[in-house]
């Protein structure tokens, strides 16, 4: 895949970039290692000052960078602005809280005495240059939620961004430089995916984080395992959205539309499988399908647009194949389901019912505005359907019954359970999944500690 800005609204290639050659890549790896030696000794106050400055600059740049994101990957402009604002908020949050999150921990006095020490501390120290392999769907947020905690911990970052968002990738490097971070603290590497393996094998790179597809995660994890390097993986998701009889069905159906089509349906944590108790299935389906069909699909630069184009032509082809396979296997199309005529990589909001286990869409992630509807006879069946997936990123449940809430929290195989609301990320809460959705956590104290050397300091009498 070339490193290029291609407008998904019309397929026009706007700018193409040459990948970095070996000499430039070597210079940047040397710079990252050298910068880490000094940056690791800076104080939390100094790091916070720089990160606050970056956040303020991002706020000032919000409209411009939003237009860049929309041009490169097609998300509606209003959602791109919201993404930029969320990134600035996360930067401020980590600047304010990192010192507390990474404060020394002291075990209980009885354990210290039992060990024969006069004092024992657990200290969180930075690990070194971290490679971040990031996707195009949230081209600012996915990077910032790695970069903000990594920089506050005293690490330095090397970004290999998706090849279709190069201008956003270069903006991020420039943003941190303008904020006052030295050149080697955060660098964008304009390289193809084929160069990732060699970089990860380089001894100067100490760890990696990847958000992306399952095959990409497997490749990075395999190399990192061979090199014995820490990784955090956030991969695909096919999140269940369960609606029980006690739920506010009108509200659940309304939120379900947003939960499915946010970011043009191209979100790992978007609700994708809608599992509805038979007692409220018809009422929910009627309102949900009407809401999906009423969405306005069109130019992502238009403030009135709800759903823009998919980010790539291949992405649309992949989505179409899942829908066509389901249709051939007996799925009912309740709305959408056909590619529109005209330029751009658009696909309409679509709802499929009558899904069964032999359909690919039951097992694979539909990365676009396509929802699948399931009917569940009771709580046990709802949980069974929800867990019948290779993924386990997040989940949504709608019920007013606390006993049911307890069952869902206990039994759903997911990294998050959102009750009476849609899944969303926040810097204060850990984010990540289980099964083929990956491992490790981003955000919160858990995320900032992922790339720290957790050091036991034992002092004798």
Short mmCIF file of C-alpha atoms in Angstrom, two decimals:
data_model
loop_
_atom_site.label_atom_id
_atom_site.label_comp_id
_atom_site.label_asym_id
_atom_site.label_seq_id
_atom_site.Cartn_x
_atom_site.Cartn_y
_atom_site.Cartn_z
CA UNK A 1 0.00 0.00 0.00
CA UNK A 2 1.56 3.36 -1.01
CA UNK A 3 2.00 6.08 1.61
CA UNK A 4 -0.54 8.53 0.27
CA UNK A 5 -3.50 10.76 1.02
CA UNK A 6 -6.44 9.45 -1.02
CA UNK A 7 -9.78 11.16 -0.48
CA UNK A 8 -12.30 8.35 0.15
CA UNK A 9 -15.20 10.63 -0.77
CA UNK A 10 -14.11 10.59 -4.42
CA UNK A 11 -11.09 8.28 -4.74
CA UNK A 12 -8.75 11.14 -5.72
CA UNK A 13 -5.07 10.78 -4.77
CA UNK A 14 -4.08 14.14 -3.30
CA UNK A 15 -0.48 13.56 -2.26
CA UNK A 16 2.00 10.68 -2.25
CA UNK A 17 4.99 10.37 0.08
CA UNK A 18 8.25 8.53 -0.40
CA UNK A 19 9.07 6.11 2.42
CA UNK A 20 12.14 6.85 4.51
CA UNK A 21 15.34 5.25 3.31
CA UNK A 22 17.58 3.11 5.52
CA UNK A 23 19.95 5.98 6.37
CA UNK A 24 17.13 8.21 7.61
CA UNK A 25 15.57 5.39 9.57
CA UNK A 26 18.91 4.63 11.22
CA UNK A 27 19.34 8.30 12.12
CA UNK A 28 15.98 8.35 13.80
CA UNK A 29 16.59 5.17 15.77
CA UNK A 30 19.90 6.56 17.00
CA UNK A 31 18.17 9.80 17.93
CA UNK A 32 15.44 7.98 19.85
CA UNK A 33 17.98 6.04 21.90
CA UNK A 34 20.13 9.11 22.61
CA UNK A 35 17.12 11.24 23.52
CA UNK A 36 15.79 8.62 25.91
CA UNK A 37 19.01 8.69 27.95
CA UNK A 38 18.39 12.31 28.89
CA UNK A 39 14.60 12.57 28.66
CA UNK A 40 14.15 9.76 31.17
CA UNK A 41 15.77 11.98 33.84
CA UNK A 42 13.36 14.89 33.39
CA UNK A 43 10.87 15.61 36.14
CA UNK A 44 7.16 14.97 36.01
CA UNK A 45 6.65 18.73 36.24
CA UNK A 46 8.74 19.33 33.12
CA UNK A 47 7.00 16.57 31.17
CA UNK A 48 3.60 17.88 32.27
CA UNK A 49 4.49 21.41 31.14
CA UNK A 50 5.35 20.10 27.67
CA UNK A 51 2.27 17.89 27.39
CA UNK A 52 -0.06 20.70 28.51
CA UNK A 53 1.51 22.87 25.81
CA UNK A 54 0.88 20.16 23.20
CA UNK A 55 -2.75 19.91 24.29
CA UNK A 56 -3.23 23.67 24.02
CA UNK A 57 -1.74 23.68 20.53
CA UNK A 58 -4.01 20.82 19.49
CA UNK A 59 -7.02 22.74 20.73
CA UNK A 60 -5.94 25.73 18.66
CA UNK A 61 -5.40 23.50 15.60
CA UNK A 62 -8.69 21.61 16.03
CA UNK A 63 -10.49 22.79 12.91
CA UNK A 64 -7.51 22.38 10.60
CA UNK A 65 -6.48 18.91 11.79
CA UNK A 66 -10.11 17.81 11.73
CA UNK A 67 -10.30 18.68 8.04
CA UNK A 68 -7.07 16.76 7.44
CA UNK A 69 -8.45 13.65 9.13
CA UNK A 70 -11.73 13.87 7.24
CA UNK A 71 -9.88 14.29 3.94
CA UNK A 72 -7.62 11.32 4.62
CA UNK A 73 -10.04 8.75 6.03
CA UNK A 74 -13.56 10.08 5.58
CA UNK A 75 -14.99 10.48 9.07
CA UNK A 76 -17.69 13.18 9.34
CA UNK A 77 -16.09 16.54 10.08
CA UNK A 78 -18.03 17.04 13.31
CA UNK A 79 -16.71 13.70 14.59
CA UNK A 80 -13.16 14.65 13.59
CA UNK A 81 -13.39 17.84 15.66
CA UNK A 82 -14.66 15.82 18.60
CA UNK A 83 -11.72 13.43 18.23
CA UNK A 84 -9.22 16.30 18.36
CA UNK A 85 -10.91 17.71 21.46
CA UNK A 86 -10.82 14.29 23.13
CA UNK A 87 -7.10 14.00 22.46
CA UNK A 88 -6.38 17.37 24.05
CA UNK A 89 -8.45 16.33 27.08
CA UNK A 90 -6.46 13.10 27.45
CA UNK A 91 -3.16 14.98 27.23
CA UNK A 92 -4.23 17.34 30.00
CA UNK A 93 -5.45 14.39 32.08
CA UNK A 94 -2.14 12.52 31.89
CA UNK A 95 -0.16 15.70 32.49
CA UNK A 96 -2.17 16.21 35.68
CA UNK A 97 -2.23 12.62 36.93
CA UNK A 98 0.92 10.80 35.75
CA UNK A 99 3.03 11.61 38.81
CA UNK A 100 0.34 10.24 41.10
CA UNK A 101 -0.20 7.14 38.93
CA UNK A 102 3.52 6.35 38.93
CA UNK A 103 4.25 7.27 42.54
CA UNK A 104 6.43 4.87 44.53
CA UNK A 105 4.48 2.15 46.32
CA UNK A 106 5.49 0.91 49.77
CA UNK A 107 4.45 -2.60 50.93
CA UNK A 108 2.95 -3.19 54.34
CA UNK A 109 5.37 -2.78 57.27
CA UNK A 110 4.88 -6.38 58.33
CA UNK A 111 6.00 -7.61 54.90
CA UNK A 112 8.99 -5.25 54.88
CA UNK A 113 10.14 -6.51 58.29
CA UNK A 114 9.51 -10.12 57.28
CA UNK A 115 11.85 -9.63 54.31
CA UNK A 116 14.64 -8.37 56.58
CA UNK A 117 14.60 -4.88 55.08
CA UNK A 118 14.41 -1.49 56.68
CA UNK A 119 12.53 -0.15 53.68
CA UNK A 120 11.05 -1.53 50.45
CA UNK A 121 9.68 0.51 47.55
CA UNK A 122 8.21 -0.35 44.19
CA UNK A 123 9.25 2.20 41.60
CA UNK A 124 7.99 2.67 38.04
CA UNK A 125 10.83 3.51 35.67
CA UNK A 126 10.63 4.18 31.91
CA UNK A 127 11.58 1.31 29.63
CA UNK A 128 12.95 3.09 26.54
CA UNK A 129 11.93 3.75 22.93
CA UNK A 130 8.52 2.24 22.17
CA UNK A 131 7.30 1.47 18.65
CA UNK A 132 3.63 2.32 18.06
CA UNK A 133 1.96 0.72 15.03
CA UNK A 134 -1.30 2.61 14.68
CA UNK A 135 -4.43 2.40 12.49
CA UNK A 136 -6.27 4.94 10.37
CA UNK A 137 -9.73 4.83 11.91
CA UNK A 138 -9.02 7.23 14.79
CA UNK A 139 -5.79 8.71 13.41
CA UNK A 140 -5.26 11.15 16.29
CA UNK A 141 -6.85 9.38 19.23
CA UNK A 142 -5.20 5.99 18.77
CA UNK A 143 -1.78 7.67 18.79
CA UNK A 144 -2.41 10.12 21.62
CA UNK A 145 -3.71 7.46 23.98
CA UNK A 146 -0.30 5.78 23.57
CA UNK A 147 1.86 8.89 23.34
CA UNK A 148 0.50 10.86 26.30
CA UNK A 149 1.14 8.17 28.95
CA UNK A 150 4.37 7.01 27.30
CA UNK A 151 5.88 10.49 27.29
CA UNK A 152 4.72 11.21 30.83
CA UNK A 153 6.35 7.96 31.98
CA UNK A 154 9.68 9.12 30.51
CA UNK A 155 9.65 6.93 27.40
CA UNK A 156 10.11 8.13 23.82
CA UNK A 157 7.87 7.15 20.91
CA UNK A 158 8.37 5.94 17.36
CA UNK A 159 5.17 6.08 15.32
CA UNK A 160 4.50 3.85 12.33
CA UNK A 161 1.09 5.13 11.29
CA UNK A 162 -1.26 3.67 8.70
CA UNK A 163 -0.14 4.45 5.16
CA UNK A 164 -3.37 6.24 4.25
CA UNK A 165 -3.08 8.95 6.94
CA UNK A 166 0.44 10.34 6.37
CA UNK A 167 -0.48 13.99 6.83
CA UNK A 168 -2.05 13.29 10.21
CA UNK A 169 1.04 11.28 11.16
CA UNK A 170 3.38 14.12 10.25
CA UNK A 171 1.14 16.58 12.10
CA UNK A 172 1.56 14.60 15.31
CA UNK A 173 5.36 14.76 15.13
CA UNK A 174 5.19 18.49 14.44
CA UNK A 175 2.72 19.03 17.29
CA UNK A 176 5.04 17.57 19.92
CA UNK A 177 8.02 19.46 18.51
CA UNK A 178 6.13 22.78 18.60
CA UNK A 179 5.15 22.08 22.19
CA UNK A 180 8.84 21.96 23.15
CA UNK A 181 9.60 18.24 23.25
CA UNK A 182 13.08 17.58 21.88
CA UNK A 183 13.21 16.08 18.39
CA UNK A 184 13.81 12.50 19.49
CA UNK A 185 10.95 12.30 21.99
CA UNK A 186 8.31 11.56 19.37
CA UNK A 187 9.12 10.70 15.77
CA UNK A 188 6.91 9.71 12.85
CA UNK A 189 8.43 7.03 10.64
CA UNK A 190 7.05 7.20 7.11
CA UNK A 191 7.58 3.54 6.29
CA UNK A 192 5.58 0.67 4.87
CA UNK A 193 4.36 -2.23 6.98
CA UNK A 194 7.18 -4.39 5.64
CA UNK A 195 9.72 -2.36 7.60
CA UNK A 196 8.09 -2.99 11.00
CA UNK A 197 9.72 -6.37 11.59
CA UNK A 198 13.29 -5.05 11.28
CA UNK A 199 12.56 -2.10 13.56
CA UNK A 200 11.05 -4.34 16.20
CA UNK A 201 14.13 -6.56 16.04
CA UNK A 202 16.41 -3.58 16.65
CA UNK A 203 17.84 -3.70 20.18
CA UNK A 204 17.25 0.02 20.65
CA UNK A 205 13.48 -0.52 20.46
CA UNK A 206 12.36 -1.92 23.79
CA UNK A 207 8.65 -2.57 23.29
CA UNK A 208 5.74 -2.16 20.91
CA UNK A 209 2.07 -1.34 20.95
CA UNK A 210 -0.27 -2.08 18.07
CA UNK A 211 -3.86 -1.22 17.35
CA UNK A 212 -5.11 -2.85 14.19
CA UNK A 213 -6.08 -6.08 12.52
CA UNK A 214 -5.67 -9.56 13.91
CA UNK A 215 -3.07 -10.56 11.24
CA UNK A 216 -1.00 -7.46 12.03
CA UNK A 217 -1.21 -8.26 15.73
CA UNK A 218 -0.08 -11.82 15.16
CA UNK A 219 2.94 -10.64 13.15
CA UNK A 220 4.06 -8.10 15.74
CA UNK A 221 3.45 -10.48 18.64
CA UNK A 222 5.44 -13.23 16.92
CA UNK A 223 8.49 -11.05 16.37
CA UNK A 224 8.24 -9.49 19.82
CA UNK A 225 8.00 -12.94 21.37
CA UNK A 226 11.08 -14.06 19.52
CA UNK A 227 12.95 -10.94 20.67
CA UNK A 228 11.43 -11.14 24.19
CA UNK A 229 9.92 -7.67 24.06
CA UNK A 230 6.80 -6.39 25.76
CA UNK A 231 3.74 -5.71 23.58
CA UNK A 232 0.25 -4.37 24.02
CA UNK A 233 -2.26 -5.36 21.35
CA UNK A 234 -5.70 -3.89 20.69
CA UNK A 235 -7.16 -5.79 17.76
CA UNK A 236 -10.59 -6.39 16.33
CA UNK A 237 -13.94 -6.36 18.02
CA UNK A 238 -17.45 -7.59 17.33
CA UNK A 239 -19.11 -6.17 20.40
CA UNK A 240 -22.50 -7.47 21.54
CA UNK A 241 -25.33 -5.07 22.38
CA UNK A 242 -27.85 -6.93 24.51
CA UNK A 243 -31.35 -5.61 25.19
CA UNK A 244 -33.49 -7.24 27.89
CA UNK A 245 -37.23 -6.79 28.62
CA UNK A 246 -36.72 -4.40 31.55
CA UNK A 247 -34.72 -1.97 29.42
CA UNK A 248 -35.87 1.40 28.13
CA UNK A 249 -36.33 0.01 24.63
CA UNK A 250 -36.83 3.39 22.94
CA UNK A 251 -33.59 4.71 24.44
CA UNK A 252 -31.74 1.48 23.70
CA UNK A 253 -32.77 1.63 20.04
CA UNK A 254 -31.81 5.29 19.73
CA UNK A 255 -28.35 4.78 21.24
CA UNK A 256 -27.90 1.58 19.20
CA UNK A 257 -27.86 3.61 15.98
CA UNK A 258 -25.02 5.81 17.20
CA UNK A 259 -23.22 2.84 18.72
CA UNK A 260 -23.17 1.12 15.34
CA UNK A 261 -22.39 3.92 12.90
CA UNK A 262 -19.94 6.08 14.86
CA UNK A 263 -16.91 6.77 12.68
CA UNK A 264 -18.85 5.39 9.68
CA UNK A 265 -19.07 2.07 11.53
CA UNK A 266 -15.28 1.70 11.47
CA UNK A 267 -14.60 1.39 15.19
CA UNK A 268 -13.30 -1.65 17.02
CA UNK A 269 -15.58 -0.84 19.97
CA UNK A 270 -18.66 -0.11 17.89
CA UNK A 271 -21.61 -2.33 18.77
CA UNK A 272 -21.97 -4.79 15.91
CA UNK A 273 -24.14 -7.70 17.10
CA UNK A 274 -27.54 -6.68 18.51
CA UNK A 275 -28.93 -9.45 20.69
CA UNK A 276 -32.50 -8.71 21.76
CA UNK A 277 -34.79 -10.66 24.09
CA UNK A 278 -37.75 -12.06 22.17
CA UNK A 279 -40.25 -10.14 24.34
CA UNK A 280 -38.95 -6.78 23.06
CA UNK A 281 -37.36 -7.88 19.78
CA UNK A 282 -40.07 -6.57 17.45
CA UNK A 283 -40.33 -3.20 19.20
CA UNK A 284 -36.56 -2.73 19.23
CA UNK A 285 -36.08 -3.88 15.62
CA UNK A 286 -38.74 -1.50 14.31
CA UNK A 287 -37.18 1.53 16.00
CA UNK A 288 -33.58 0.52 15.30
CA UNK A 289 -34.14 -0.14 11.60
CA UNK A 290 -36.05 3.14 11.23
CA UNK A 291 -33.19 5.00 12.90
CA UNK A 292 -30.56 3.38 10.69
CA UNK A 293 -32.55 4.02 7.51
CA UNK A 294 -33.03 7.69 8.42
CA UNK A 295 -29.30 8.44 8.63
CA UNK A 296 -27.88 10.82 6.06
CA UNK A 297 -24.98 9.36 4.08
CA UNK A 298 -22.84 11.74 2.05
CA UNK A 299 -19.99 14.25 1.92
CA UNK A 300 -18.12 14.00 5.24
CA UNK A 301 -17.26 17.71 5.04
CA UNK A 302 -20.98 18.53 5.21
CA UNK A 303 -22.01 19.27 8.78
CA UNK A 304 -25.35 17.54 8.19
CA UNK A 305 -23.76 14.21 7.22
CA UNK A 306 -24.19 11.30 9.63
CA UNK A 307 -22.24 8.63 7.72
CA UNK A 308 -19.37 9.29 5.34
CA UNK A 309 -17.46 6.93 3.05
CA UNK A 310 -15.45 3.95 4.17
CA UNK A 311 -11.76 4.72 4.38
CA UNK A 312 -10.64 2.53 1.49
CA UNK A 313 -11.96 0.76 -1.56
CA UNK A 314 -10.72 -2.56 -0.18
CA UNK A 315 -12.54 -1.94 3.07
CA UNK A 316 -15.79 -1.53 1.21
CA UNK A 317 -15.16 -4.70 -0.79
CA UNK A 318 -14.51 -6.65 2.41
CA UNK A 319 -17.74 -5.37 3.94
CA UNK A 320 -19.74 -6.16 0.82
CA UNK A 321 -18.43 -9.72 0.77
CA UNK A 322 -19.66 -10.28 4.34
CA UNK A 323 -23.10 -8.91 3.49
CA UNK A 324 -23.40 -10.89 0.26
CA UNK A 325 -22.34 -14.10 2.01
CA UNK A 326 -25.01 -13.53 4.66
CA UNK A 327 -27.67 -12.85 2.01
CA UNK A 328 -26.79 -16.03 0.12
CA UNK A 329 -27.10 -17.95 3.39
CA UNK A 330 -30.59 -16.64 4.12
CA UNK A 331 -30.13 -13.37 6.02
CA UNK A 332 -32.94 -10.85 5.71
CA UNK A 333 -31.96 -7.29 4.73
CA UNK A 334 -34.08 -4.91 6.81
CA UNK A 335 -32.46 -1.79 5.35
CA UNK A 336 -29.48 -0.95 3.16
CA UNK A 337 -27.41 -3.81 1.84
CA UNK A 338 -26.58 -2.46 -1.63
CA UNK A 339 -23.62 -0.35 -2.79
CA UNK A 340 -24.78 3.06 -4.04
CA UNK A 341 -23.87 4.39 -7.47
CA UNK A 342 -21.41 7.24 -7.85
CA UNK A 343 -17.87 8.11 -6.79
CA UNK A 344 -16.39 7.45 -3.37
CA UNK A 345 -16.35 4.39 -1.15
CA UNK A 346 -19.79 4.76 0.39
CA UNK A 347 -21.89 1.98 1.89
CA UNK A 348 -25.36 2.54 3.38
CA UNK A 349 -26.34 1.85 6.99
CA UNK A 350 -27.50 -1.76 6.86
CA UNK A 351 -29.36 -4.10 9.22
CA UNK A 352 -29.36 -7.88 8.71
CA UNK A 353 -31.58 -10.35 10.57
CA UNK A 354 -31.82 -14.13 10.60
CA UNK A 355 -28.11 -14.55 11.30
CA UNK A 356 -26.78 -18.05 12.01
CA UNK A 357 -23.40 -19.55 12.82
CA UNK A 358 -22.58 -20.64 9.26
CA UNK A 359 -22.47 -17.06 8.04
CA UNK A 360 -19.08 -15.36 7.91
CA UNK A 361 -20.52 -12.20 9.44
CA UNK A 362 -21.34 -14.17 12.59
CA UNK A 363 -17.63 -14.86 13.20
CA UNK A 364 -15.87 -11.99 11.43
CA UNK A 365 -15.78 -8.29 12.24
CA UNK A 366 -17.95 -6.10 9.99
CA UNK A 367 -15.92 -2.91 9.74
CA UNK A 368 -18.52 -0.51 8.43
CA UNK A 369 -22.15 0.52 9.09
CA UNK A 370 -23.62 -2.99 9.05
CA UNK A 371 -25.53 -4.36 12.05
CA UNK A 372 -26.67 -7.92 12.72
CA UNK A 373 -29.83 -8.67 14.71
CA UNK A 374 -30.29 -11.76 16.90
CA UNK A 375 -33.32 -12.94 18.87
CA UNK A 376 -32.63 -14.44 22.33
CA UNK A 377 -35.19 -16.45 24.27
CA UNK A 378 -33.77 -15.71 27.73
CA UNK A 379 -30.76 -14.37 29.62
CA UNK A 380 -28.73 -17.55 29.22
CA UNK A 381 -29.20 -17.58 25.46
CA UNK A 382 -28.30 -13.90 25.23
CA UNK A 383 -25.01 -14.53 27.03
CA UNK A 384 -24.36 -17.61 24.89
CA UNK A 385 -24.79 -15.62 21.67
CA UNK A 386 -22.74 -12.71 23.01
CA UNK A 387 -19.80 -14.96 23.86
CA UNK A 388 -20.01 -16.92 20.60
CA UNK A 389 -17.32 -14.79 19.00
CA UNK A 390 -13.54 -14.99 18.68
CA UNK A 391 -13.41 -11.39 19.91
CA UNK A 392 -13.84 -9.91 23.36
CA UNK A 393 -13.19 -6.19 23.29
CA UNK A 394 -16.21 -4.57 24.95
CA UNK A 395 -19.94 -5.14 25.41
CA UNK A 396 -23.17 -3.24 25.98
CA UNK A 397 -26.15 -4.43 28.03
CA UNK A 398 -29.50 -2.78 28.56
CA UNK A 399 -31.44 -3.88 31.63
CA UNK A 400 -32.88 -2.41 34.82
CA UNK A 401 -32.60 -5.72 36.65
CA UNK A 402 -29.57 -5.68 38.98
CA UNK A 403 -29.45 -9.47 39.09
CA UNK A 404 -29.13 -9.47 35.32
CA UNK A 405 -26.40 -6.83 35.51
CA UNK A 406 -24.47 -9.09 37.90
CA UNK A 407 -24.80 -12.03 35.50
CA UNK A 408 -23.59 -10.03 32.52
CA UNK A 409 -20.63 -8.60 34.42
CA UNK A 410 -19.71 -12.08 35.67
CA UNK A 411 -20.19 -14.01 32.43
CA UNK A 412 -19.57 -11.77 29.40
CA UNK A 413 -16.16 -12.43 27.86
CA UNK A 414 -15.05 -8.86 27.22
CA UNK A 415 -12.69 -6.19 28.47
CA UNK A 416 -15.58 -3.89 29.31
CA UNK A 417 -19.27 -4.07 30.19
CA UNK A 418 -21.27 -0.90 29.60
CA UNK A 419 -24.70 -0.97 31.21
CA UNK A 420 -27.49 1.18 29.73
CA UNK A 421 -25.10 3.08 27.50
CA UNK A 422 -22.71 2.62 24.60
CA UNK A 423 -19.04 1.75 24.88
CA UNK A 424 -16.71 4.74 24.99
CA UNK A 425 -13.13 5.30 26.08
CA UNK A 426 -11.98 7.76 28.74
CA UNK A 427 -8.42 8.46 29.92
CA UNK A 428 -9.27 7.47 33.49
CA UNK A 429 -10.59 3.99 32.64
CA UNK A 430 -8.57 0.98 31.38
CA UNK A 431 -9.22 -0.06 27.79
CA UNK A 432 -8.48 -3.39 26.12
CA UNK A 433 -9.85 -6.84 25.42
CA UNK A 434 -9.54 -10.59 25.70
CA UNK A 435 -9.46 -13.51 23.27
CA UNK A 436 -8.54 -12.36 19.75
CA UNK A 437 -9.17 -8.75 20.64
CA UNK A 438 -5.68 -8.66 22.11
CA UNK A 439 -4.04 -8.24 25.50
CA UNK A 440 -2.72 -5.55 27.77
CA UNK A 441 -4.46 -2.29 28.60
CA UNK A 442 -4.32 1.29 27.43
CA UNK A 443 -5.38 4.41 29.34
CA UNK A 444 -5.71 4.89 33.11
CA UNK A 445 -2.98 3.86 35.53
CA UNK A 446 -2.94 0.40 33.98
CA UNK A 447 -2.04 1.85 30.60
CA UNK A 448 0.76 4.12 31.76
CA UNK A 449 2.38 1.25 33.68
CA UNK A 450 2.39 -1.14 30.68
CA UNK A 451 5.68 0.27 29.42
CA UNK A 452 7.41 0.79 32.73
CA UNK A 453 10.13 -1.20 34.43
CA UNK A 454 8.40 -2.13 37.68
CA UNK A 455 11.39 -2.11 40.02
CA UNK A 456 11.60 -3.48 43.55
CA UNK A 457 13.96 -1.38 45.70
CA UNK A 458 15.01 -3.27 48.84
CA UNK A 459 17.13 -1.56 51.48
CA UNK A 460 18.75 -3.39 54.39
CA UNK A 461 19.01 -2.09 57.92
#
